[in-house]
Short mmCIF file of C-alpha atoms and ligand atoms in Angstrom, two decimals:
data_model
loop_
_atom_site.label_atom_id
_atom_site.label_comp_id
_atom_site.label_asym_id
_atom_site.label_seq_id
_atom_site.Cartn_x
_atom_site.Cartn_y
_atom_site.Cartn_z
CA MET A 28 0.11 0.08 -0.47
CA SER A 29 2.07 3.56 -0.94
CA LYS A 30 -1.31 5.67 0.46
CA GLN A 31 -0.22 6.37 4.33
CA LEU A 32 -2.69 7.92 6.59
CA LEU A 33 -0.80 8.52 9.71
CA PHE A 34 -2.98 7.79 12.78
CA ILE A 35 0.09 8.41 15.01
CA PRO A 36 0.40 11.41 17.47
CA GLY A 37 2.62 13.04 15.57
CA PRO A 38 3.80 13.94 12.75
CA VAL A 39 0.13 13.65 11.02
CA THR A 40 -1.21 13.93 7.93
CA VAL A 41 -0.85 17.43 7.02
CA ALA A 42 -3.46 18.78 4.58
CA GLU A 43 -2.17 19.54 1.01
CA PRO A 44 -2.90 23.45 1.21
CA VAL A 45 -0.38 23.64 3.90
CA LEU A 46 1.71 21.18 2.35
CA ALA A 47 1.56 23.76 -1.03
CA ALA A 48 2.19 26.34 1.01
CA MET A 49 5.97 24.35 1.26
CA GLY A 50 6.57 24.63 -1.91
CA LYS A 51 6.42 28.53 -2.37
CA PRO A 52 10.27 29.64 -3.83
CA MET A 53 12.42 30.20 -0.89
CA ILE A 54 12.74 33.96 0.69
CA ASP A 55 15.43 36.65 2.35
CA HIS A 56 15.22 35.41 6.19
CA ARG A 57 15.99 38.50 6.40
CA GLY A 58 13.89 40.45 4.09
CA PRO A 59 10.67 42.38 4.29
CA GLU A 60 8.59 39.10 3.19
CA PHE A 61 9.84 37.07 6.39
CA LYS A 62 9.17 39.88 8.69
CA VAL A 63 5.66 39.84 7.71
CA LEU A 64 5.54 36.46 8.19
CA LEU A 65 6.67 36.11 11.18
CA GLU A 66 4.85 38.27 13.00
CA SER A 67 1.90 37.23 11.10
CA ILE A 68 2.10 33.70 12.66
CA SER A 69 3.20 35.04 16.11
CA ARG A 70 -0.04 37.27 16.38
CA LYS A 71 -2.27 34.20 14.82
CA LEU A 72 -0.34 31.96 17.73
CA LYS A 73 -1.61 34.28 20.77
CA PRO A 74 -5.23 32.95 20.44
CA VAL A 75 -4.15 29.41 20.17
CA PHE A 76 -2.10 29.86 22.95
CA GLY A 77 -4.80 32.20 25.23
CA THR A 78 -1.90 34.34 24.95
CA SER A 79 -1.25 38.09 25.53
CA GLY A 80 2.52 38.02 25.91
CA ASP A 81 5.17 36.88 23.29
CA VAL A 82 4.66 33.92 21.26
CA VAL A 83 8.66 32.68 19.92
CA ILE A 84 9.22 30.32 17.37
CA LEU A 85 12.44 28.03 17.20
CA GLY A 86 14.11 26.29 14.48
CA SER A 87 13.71 22.46 16.27
CA SER A 88 10.89 19.79 17.19
CA GLY A 89 9.11 20.15 20.29
CA THR A 90 12.45 18.94 22.50
CA GLY A 91 14.30 22.22 21.52
CA GLY A 92 11.34 24.29 23.15
CA LEU A 93 11.34 22.16 26.63
CA GLU A 94 15.15 22.36 26.59
CA ALA A 95 14.73 26.37 25.71
CA ALA A 96 12.48 26.72 28.40
CA MET A 97 13.63 24.78 31.53
CA THR A 98 17.80 26.73 30.53
CA ASN A 99 16.38 30.35 29.91
CA MET A 100 14.27 29.69 33.16
CA PHE A 101 16.52 28.22 35.61
CA ALA A 102 20.07 28.24 37.44
CA PRO A 103 21.92 24.97 38.17
CA GLY A 104 21.07 24.46 41.51
CA GLU A 105 17.37 26.23 41.79
CA LYS A 106 14.86 23.11 42.62
CA VAL A 107 12.04 22.33 40.40
CA LEU A 108 9.22 20.02 41.31
CA CYS A 109 7.88 18.14 38.07
CA CYS A 110 4.76 16.38 37.70
CA PRO A 111 5.49 13.64 34.79
CA VAL A 112 2.45 11.45 33.79
CA GLY A 113 4.62 8.97 31.37
CA VAL A 114 7.80 9.09 28.84
CA PHE A 115 7.51 13.13 27.89
CA GLY A 116 7.14 14.26 31.31
CA ASP A 117 10.32 12.10 32.28
CA ARG A 118 12.28 13.52 29.56
CA PHE A 119 11.62 17.17 30.68
CA ALA A 120 12.64 16.28 34.27
CA GLU A 121 15.79 14.51 32.60
CA ILE A 122 16.50 17.59 30.37
CA ALA A 123 16.38 19.96 34.12
CA ARG A 124 18.98 17.56 36.15
CA THR A 125 20.87 17.82 32.27
CA TRP A 126 20.78 21.80 33.24
CA GLY A 127 22.45 21.11 37.06
CA VAL A 128 18.82 21.89 38.06
CA GLU A 129 17.67 20.39 40.62
CA VAL A 130 14.78 17.96 40.26
CA GLU A 131 12.14 16.71 43.15
CA VAL A 132 9.41 14.27 41.21
CA LEU A 133 5.49 14.39 42.28
CA PRO A 134 4.89 10.70 41.36
CA THR A 135 2.14 9.43 38.80
CA ALA A 136 1.29 6.66 38.54
CA TRP A 137 0.52 6.03 34.38
CA GLY A 138 -2.30 6.32 33.01
CA HIS A 139 -3.37 8.39 35.45
CA GLY A 140 -3.92 12.46 35.77
CA VAL A 141 -2.00 14.38 38.31
CA ASP A 142 -3.60 14.46 41.19
CA ALA A 143 -4.51 18.41 42.27
CA GLN A 144 -5.02 17.74 45.90
CA ALA A 145 -1.59 16.29 45.74
CA LEU A 146 0.28 19.22 44.04
CA LYS A 147 -1.06 21.56 46.29
CA ALA A 148 -0.33 19.56 49.80
CA ARG A 149 3.53 18.94 48.45
CA LEU A 150 3.50 23.17 47.33
CA ASP A 151 1.47 24.17 50.80
CA ALA A 152 3.94 22.12 52.80
CA ASP A 153 7.02 24.26 50.68
CA THR A 154 7.07 27.08 52.97
CA LYS A 155 10.52 28.26 52.53
CA ARG A 156 9.60 28.53 49.28
CA GLU A 157 12.40 26.14 47.67
CA ILE A 158 10.73 24.81 45.00
CA LYS A 159 10.96 27.78 41.75
CA GLY A 160 8.66 26.50 39.37
CA VAL A 161 6.77 22.93 38.31
CA ILE A 162 7.14 21.36 35.73
CA LEU A 163 4.18 20.16 33.69
CA THR A 164 2.67 17.93 30.58
CA HIS A 165 -0.69 19.01 29.34
CA ASN A 166 -1.14 16.16 27.01
CA GLU A 167 0.90 13.22 27.91
CA THR A 168 1.18 11.14 24.43
CA SER A 169 2.85 8.15 25.68
CA THR A 170 0.17 6.88 28.01
CA GLY A 171 -2.85 9.22 26.20
CA VAL A 172 -3.67 11.27 29.46
CA GLN A 173 -4.93 14.80 29.34
CA ASN A 174 -3.95 15.95 32.77
CA PRO A 175 -6.52 19.06 34.26
CA MET A 176 -5.01 21.97 33.72
CA GLY A 177 -7.75 24.39 35.58
CA PRO A 178 -6.96 22.50 38.82
CA LEU A 179 -3.76 21.82 38.80
CA ALA A 180 -3.18 25.77 37.94
CA ASP A 181 -5.76 26.92 41.03
CA ALA A 182 -2.91 24.38 43.31
CA ILE A 183 -0.02 25.94 42.03
CA ARG A 184 -1.09 29.73 42.13
CA ALA A 185 -1.08 30.49 45.69
CA HIS A 186 2.39 29.63 46.06
CA GLY A 187 3.75 31.77 43.24
CA ALA A 188 6.11 28.61 42.03
CA LEU A 189 6.66 29.40 37.45
CA VAL A 190 4.75 27.22 35.91
CA LEU A 191 6.57 25.99 32.23
CA VAL A 192 4.20 23.15 30.61
CA ASP A 193 4.36 20.52 27.72
CA SER A 194 1.87 21.10 25.31
CA VAL A 195 3.65 19.47 22.39
CA SER A 196 0.56 17.12 21.61
CA GLY A 197 -2.11 18.87 23.50
CA LEU A 198 -2.47 22.60 21.80
CA ALA A 199 -4.26 23.50 19.48
CA ALA A 200 -6.57 20.55 19.64
CA SER A 201 -8.21 21.95 22.69
CA GLU A 202 -9.13 25.08 24.61
CA PHE A 203 -5.49 25.84 26.00
CA THR A 204 -6.30 29.81 28.75
CA MET A 205 -2.31 29.99 29.29
CA ASP A 206 -2.48 33.94 31.10
CA ALA A 207 -5.97 33.04 32.51
CA TRP A 208 -4.35 29.65 34.20
CA GLY A 209 -1.09 31.39 34.79
CA PHE A 210 1.18 29.86 33.46
CA ASP A 211 4.77 31.01 32.47
CA VAL A 212 6.12 28.88 29.61
CA VAL A 213 4.29 26.72 27.41
CA VAL A 214 5.84 24.47 24.75
CA ALA A 215 4.48 23.42 21.48
CA ALA A 216 5.65 21.91 18.09
CA SER A 217 4.86 22.59 14.85
CA GLN A 218 3.47 18.58 13.54
CA LYS A 219 0.75 17.50 16.37
CA ALA A 220 -2.38 19.65 16.39
CA LEU A 221 -1.63 22.57 13.71
CA GLY A 222 -1.16 19.95 11.25
CA VAL A 223 1.97 21.53 10.22
CA PRO A 224 5.40 19.47 8.95
CA PRO A 225 7.93 18.74 11.82
CA GLY A 226 10.25 21.74 12.42
CA ILE A 227 8.87 24.81 14.25
CA SER A 228 8.83 24.93 18.36
CA MET A 229 6.91 27.22 19.31
CA VAL A 230 6.97 29.11 23.12
CA ALA A 231 5.11 30.61 24.53
CA ILE A 232 6.25 33.25 27.22
CA SER A 233 4.31 35.42 29.91
CA PRO A 234 6.05 38.74 30.98
CA ARG A 235 6.69 37.00 34.89
CA ALA A 236 8.69 34.96 32.90
CA TRP A 237 10.89 36.95 31.00
CA GLU A 238 11.62 38.45 34.36
CA LYS A 239 12.97 35.77 35.66
CA MET A 240 14.93 34.99 32.09
CA ALA A 241 16.35 37.88 32.44
CA THR A 242 18.55 36.98 35.62
CA ALA A 243 19.17 32.99 35.18
CA ASN A 244 22.10 32.33 34.00
CA ALA A 245 22.58 28.58 33.17
CA PRO A 246 24.70 28.35 29.99
CA ARG A 247 22.90 28.70 26.56
CA TYR A 248 22.92 29.96 22.75
CA TYR A 249 21.31 28.62 19.79
CA PHE A 250 18.02 28.50 22.19
CA ASP A 251 18.57 31.67 24.28
CA LEU A 252 15.38 32.91 24.32
CA ARG A 253 15.88 36.64 25.00
CA LYS A 254 18.00 36.67 22.29
CA ALA A 255 15.24 35.57 19.82
CA ARG A 256 12.42 38.34 21.58
CA GLU A 257 14.95 40.65 20.44
CA PHE A 258 15.35 39.54 16.63
CA ALA A 259 11.70 39.39 16.57
CA ALA A 260 10.84 43.24 17.85
CA ILE A 261 13.03 43.22 14.27
CA GLY A 262 10.76 40.63 12.30
CA GLN A 263 13.54 38.29 12.68
CA THR A 264 15.32 35.21 13.57
CA PRO A 265 18.36 34.91 15.54
CA ALA A 266 19.66 32.15 13.29
CA THR A 267 17.86 30.87 9.73
CA PRO A 268 14.90 30.14 10.86
CA PRO A 269 13.01 26.95 8.40
CA VAL A 270 11.17 28.70 5.84
CA SER A 271 9.14 26.63 4.45
CA GLN A 272 7.74 25.09 7.67
CA CYS A 273 6.86 29.23 8.83
CA PHE A 274 4.93 29.26 4.96
CA ALA A 275 2.61 25.89 6.08
CA MET A 276 2.23 27.80 9.69
CA ASP A 277 0.79 30.53 8.43
CA VAL A 278 -1.93 28.38 6.20
CA ALA A 279 -2.33 25.81 8.38
CA LEU A 280 -3.38 29.30 11.41
CA ASP A 281 -5.59 30.84 8.92
CA ARG A 282 -7.76 27.30 8.51
CA TYR A 283 -7.63 26.99 12.18
CA ALA A 284 -9.01 30.31 12.59
CA GLU A 285 -11.62 29.96 10.00
CA THR A 286 -12.50 26.37 10.44
CA GLY A 287 -13.13 27.72 14.05
CA PRO A 288 -11.23 26.76 17.29
CA ALA A 289 -14.24 25.07 19.03
CA ASN A 290 -15.51 23.13 15.67
CA VAL A 291 -11.72 22.14 15.50
CA TRP A 292 -11.46 20.86 19.56
CA ALA A 293 -15.05 19.43 18.47
CA ARG A 294 -13.45 17.21 16.15
CA HIS A 295 -11.07 15.88 18.21
CA GLN A 296 -12.98 15.03 20.62
CA ARG A 297 -15.50 13.46 18.41
CA TYR A 298 -12.87 11.29 16.61
CA THR A 299 -11.53 10.59 19.96
CA ASP A 300 -14.84 9.56 21.56
CA GLY A 301 -15.61 7.75 18.61
CA ILE A 302 -12.30 5.19 19.05
CA ILE A 303 -12.83 4.81 22.87
CA ALA A 304 -16.38 3.64 21.52
CA ALA A 305 -14.95 1.57 19.24
CA ALA A 306 -12.52 -0.07 21.84
CA GLU A 307 -14.75 -0.66 23.91
CA THR A 308 -17.26 -2.22 22.22
CA LEU A 309 -14.76 -4.25 21.04
CA GLY A 310 -13.82 -5.54 24.66
CA LEU A 311 -10.80 -3.66 24.94
CA GLU A 312 -9.35 -1.77 27.77
CA LEU A 313 -8.01 2.19 27.64
CA PHE A 314 -4.87 2.57 28.90
CA ALA A 315 -5.92 6.15 30.50
CA GLN A 316 -8.52 6.55 33.38
CA PRO A 317 -12.06 8.15 32.71
CA GLY A 318 -11.69 11.70 33.14
CA VAL A 319 -7.75 12.31 32.78
CA ARG A 320 -8.70 10.81 28.31
CA SER A 321 -6.01 13.01 26.19
CA VAL A 322 -8.54 14.31 22.86
CA THR A 323 -5.28 13.14 20.51
CA VAL A 324 -3.86 10.33 21.81
CA THR A 325 -6.02 7.37 22.71
CA ALA A 326 -3.90 3.81 24.35
CA ILE A 327 -5.73 0.78 24.01
CA LYS A 328 -3.77 -1.74 25.21
CA VAL A 329 -3.26 -5.08 24.00
CA PRO A 330 -5.14 -8.15 25.02
CA ALA A 331 -3.37 -10.52 26.28
CA GLY A 332 -1.44 -13.29 23.50
CA ILE A 333 -2.04 -10.69 20.40
CA ASP A 334 0.96 -9.27 19.20
CA GLY A 335 -0.16 -5.12 19.05
CA ASP A 336 3.44 -4.51 17.26
CA ALA A 337 2.71 -7.61 14.45
CA ILE A 338 -1.24 -5.61 13.80
CA ARG A 339 0.31 -2.15 13.87
CA LYS A 340 2.84 -3.80 10.59
CA THR A 341 0.50 -5.28 8.70
CA MET A 342 -2.45 -2.34 8.87
CA ARG A 343 0.64 0.35 7.90
CA VAL A 344 1.89 -2.20 4.79
CA GLU A 345 -1.39 -3.92 3.38
CA ARG A 346 -3.92 -1.14 4.72
CA GLY A 347 -2.24 2.06 4.90
CA TYR A 348 -3.03 2.87 8.08
CA VAL A 349 0.32 3.68 10.39
CA LEU A 350 -0.69 3.90 14.33
CA GLY A 351 1.66 4.14 17.35
CA GLY A 352 3.35 1.08 19.65
CA GLY A 353 3.92 1.96 23.20
CA GLN A 354 7.15 3.73 23.92
CA ALA A 355 9.75 2.51 26.99
CA ARG A 356 7.64 0.96 29.49
CA LEU A 357 5.15 -0.14 27.71
CA ALA A 358 6.32 -1.11 24.50
CA GLY A 359 4.59 -4.16 22.84
CA THR A 360 1.54 -3.36 25.66
CA ILE A 361 -0.46 -0.32 23.67
CA VAL A 362 -1.27 0.31 20.69
CA ARG A 363 -2.07 4.09 20.13
CA ILE A 364 -4.34 5.83 18.07
CA GLY A 365 -3.81 9.38 17.25
CA THR A 366 -6.52 12.10 16.25
CA MET A 367 -4.34 14.66 14.69
CA GLY A 368 -4.18 16.24 11.33
CA ASP A 369 -6.09 16.21 8.71
CA ILE A 370 -8.46 13.02 9.06
CA SER A 371 -12.08 13.08 8.60
CA GLN A 372 -14.55 10.55 10.10
CA THR A 373 -14.60 8.48 6.89
CA ASP A 374 -11.24 8.34 7.08
CA VAL A 375 -11.06 7.29 11.28
CA LEU A 376 -14.38 4.40 10.41
CA GLY A 377 -11.73 3.17 7.80
CA MET A 378 -9.24 2.79 10.09
CA LEU A 379 -11.23 1.08 12.31
CA GLY A 380 -12.68 -1.65 9.83
CA ALA A 381 -8.94 -2.40 9.29
CA PHE A 382 -8.21 -2.41 13.04
CA GLU A 383 -11.19 -4.71 13.80
CA MET A 384 -10.45 -6.76 10.60
CA GLU A 385 -5.91 -7.25 12.31
CA LEU A 386 -8.09 -8.34 15.45
CA LEU A 387 -10.26 -10.52 14.18
CA GLY A 388 -6.59 -12.29 12.34
CA ALA A 389 -4.98 -12.28 15.39
CA GLY A 390 -7.89 -14.72 16.50
CA LEU A 391 -9.74 -12.23 18.85
CA LYS A 392 -13.06 -12.88 19.36
CA ILE A 393 -14.82 -9.75 18.41
CA GLN A 394 -18.07 -8.99 16.38
CA VAL A 395 -17.07 -7.99 13.30
CA GLY A 396 -18.78 -4.33 12.74
CA SER A 397 -19.54 -4.01 16.05
CA GLY A 398 -16.54 -1.66 16.53
CA VAL A 399 -17.03 0.49 13.08
CA GLN A 400 -20.82 0.64 14.19
CA ALA A 401 -19.89 2.05 17.81
CA ALA A 402 -17.69 4.93 15.84
CA LEU A 403 -20.42 5.40 13.19
CA ARG A 404 -23.55 6.40 16.24
CA VAL A 405 -21.02 8.15 17.86
CA PHE A 406 -20.38 10.33 14.12
CA LEU A 407 -24.40 10.54 13.32
CA GLU A 408 -25.54 11.75 17.24
CA ALA A 409 -22.13 14.41 16.89
CA SER A 410 -24.41 15.44 13.28
CA GLN A 411 -27.94 15.34 14.43
CA PRO A 412 -28.97 19.54 14.78
CA SER A 413 -29.49 19.83 19.01
CA ALA A 414 -33.13 19.92 19.91
CA ALA A 415 -34.46 23.49 20.80
N1 PMP B 507 6.21 16.64 24.37
C1 PMP B 507 5.33 15.62 24.26
C2 PMP B 507 3.79 15.36 25.22
C3 PMP B 507 5.25 15.11 22.96
O1 PMP B 507 4.68 14.04 22.70
C4 PMP B 507 6.54 14.68 22.17
C5 PMP B 507 6.56 14.14 20.93
N2 PMP B 507 6.37 13.06 20.35
C6 PMP B 507 7.51 15.40 22.82
C7 PMP B 507 7.65 16.45 23.48
C8 PMP B 507 8.85 15.90 21.81
O2 PMP B 507 8.45 16.10 20.97
P1 PMP B 507 9.47 16.02 19.42
O3 PMP B 507 9.64 14.91 19.25
O4 PMP B 507 9.26 17.05 18.64
O5 PMP B 507 11.12 16.70 19.76
#
């Protein structure tokens, strides 16, 4: 099968007009057209983050944005409270340790979200204000968990610690209100819910964070956010930016606004609801607990005796649907289905049909078609006009 639809949680299937924008001729990245482009992107990104503050872009994947956030905000020896709920939260903590930032971990069992009360209790106990920052993951791609950001923001507020958030696989797929939640640095990436090819990390920065950065002295060069801000003021980036991705990002942001954010959020929720309904109808278990399930990636446990990686391989090679597998200690135990990118309801139904065929072929006793039907019912209900 030469055609592939990406149901991995990024990079995602990119819409044709966004891809086409990548083919535009190169421009001078220190010239007037790029200035207009950069200002346009930064302006349009602000409402996506829910901020009136600055949003800078970096030529990197999401991990570069995470590294920039950590190294610009905290100095070696300062203490942060990391709240990982999976692989990517662990990565954020690892970045901190690599730079000599002291890390305390608030543990959470995988599949769960951070417990706001436990977070508040830990911060309340920090009467000497030794904890300078709280490190959160909005959407944990490895476990399919979306943390309850409002309650977590409430739990942190009284303490006053700076808050860094990895929203690489969350931003733009559901409402995000950085300013209202009082977050200080929020990191996202192009290849996720905004549906752009990889290459840009977007970093939103609060006024309080800029103040802190003015005094932070950890070594940094390429990922110097203050330098990024200085250059943004003249419509440039400190080093050569990924110009083609910038063209694509501008088109993707226009499409996001034209579709309407609420419709984009509803689409992610609906696709997720459809996939969850299908999984449950087929008797499959979900990895993430109810109430904290991600709208961008659904993690489904592979039933005992079934080889999930073999199913994913046949899905990709013979049916053209690419699903994600488990990472780190979840390798081989879950299948992750992404809902971001340019996919339609009928793409989702087709993918679920192929998944059922593979499960059946692997010997699982399922009622064929029942998963697809459950998802179809979710989609049809959502398309009914609501009763007045
Ligand atoms: N954080 C999260 C939540 C992610 O999903 C990812 C990518 N899957 C990253 C960080 C790392 O981003 P990148 O691969 O773009 O460096």
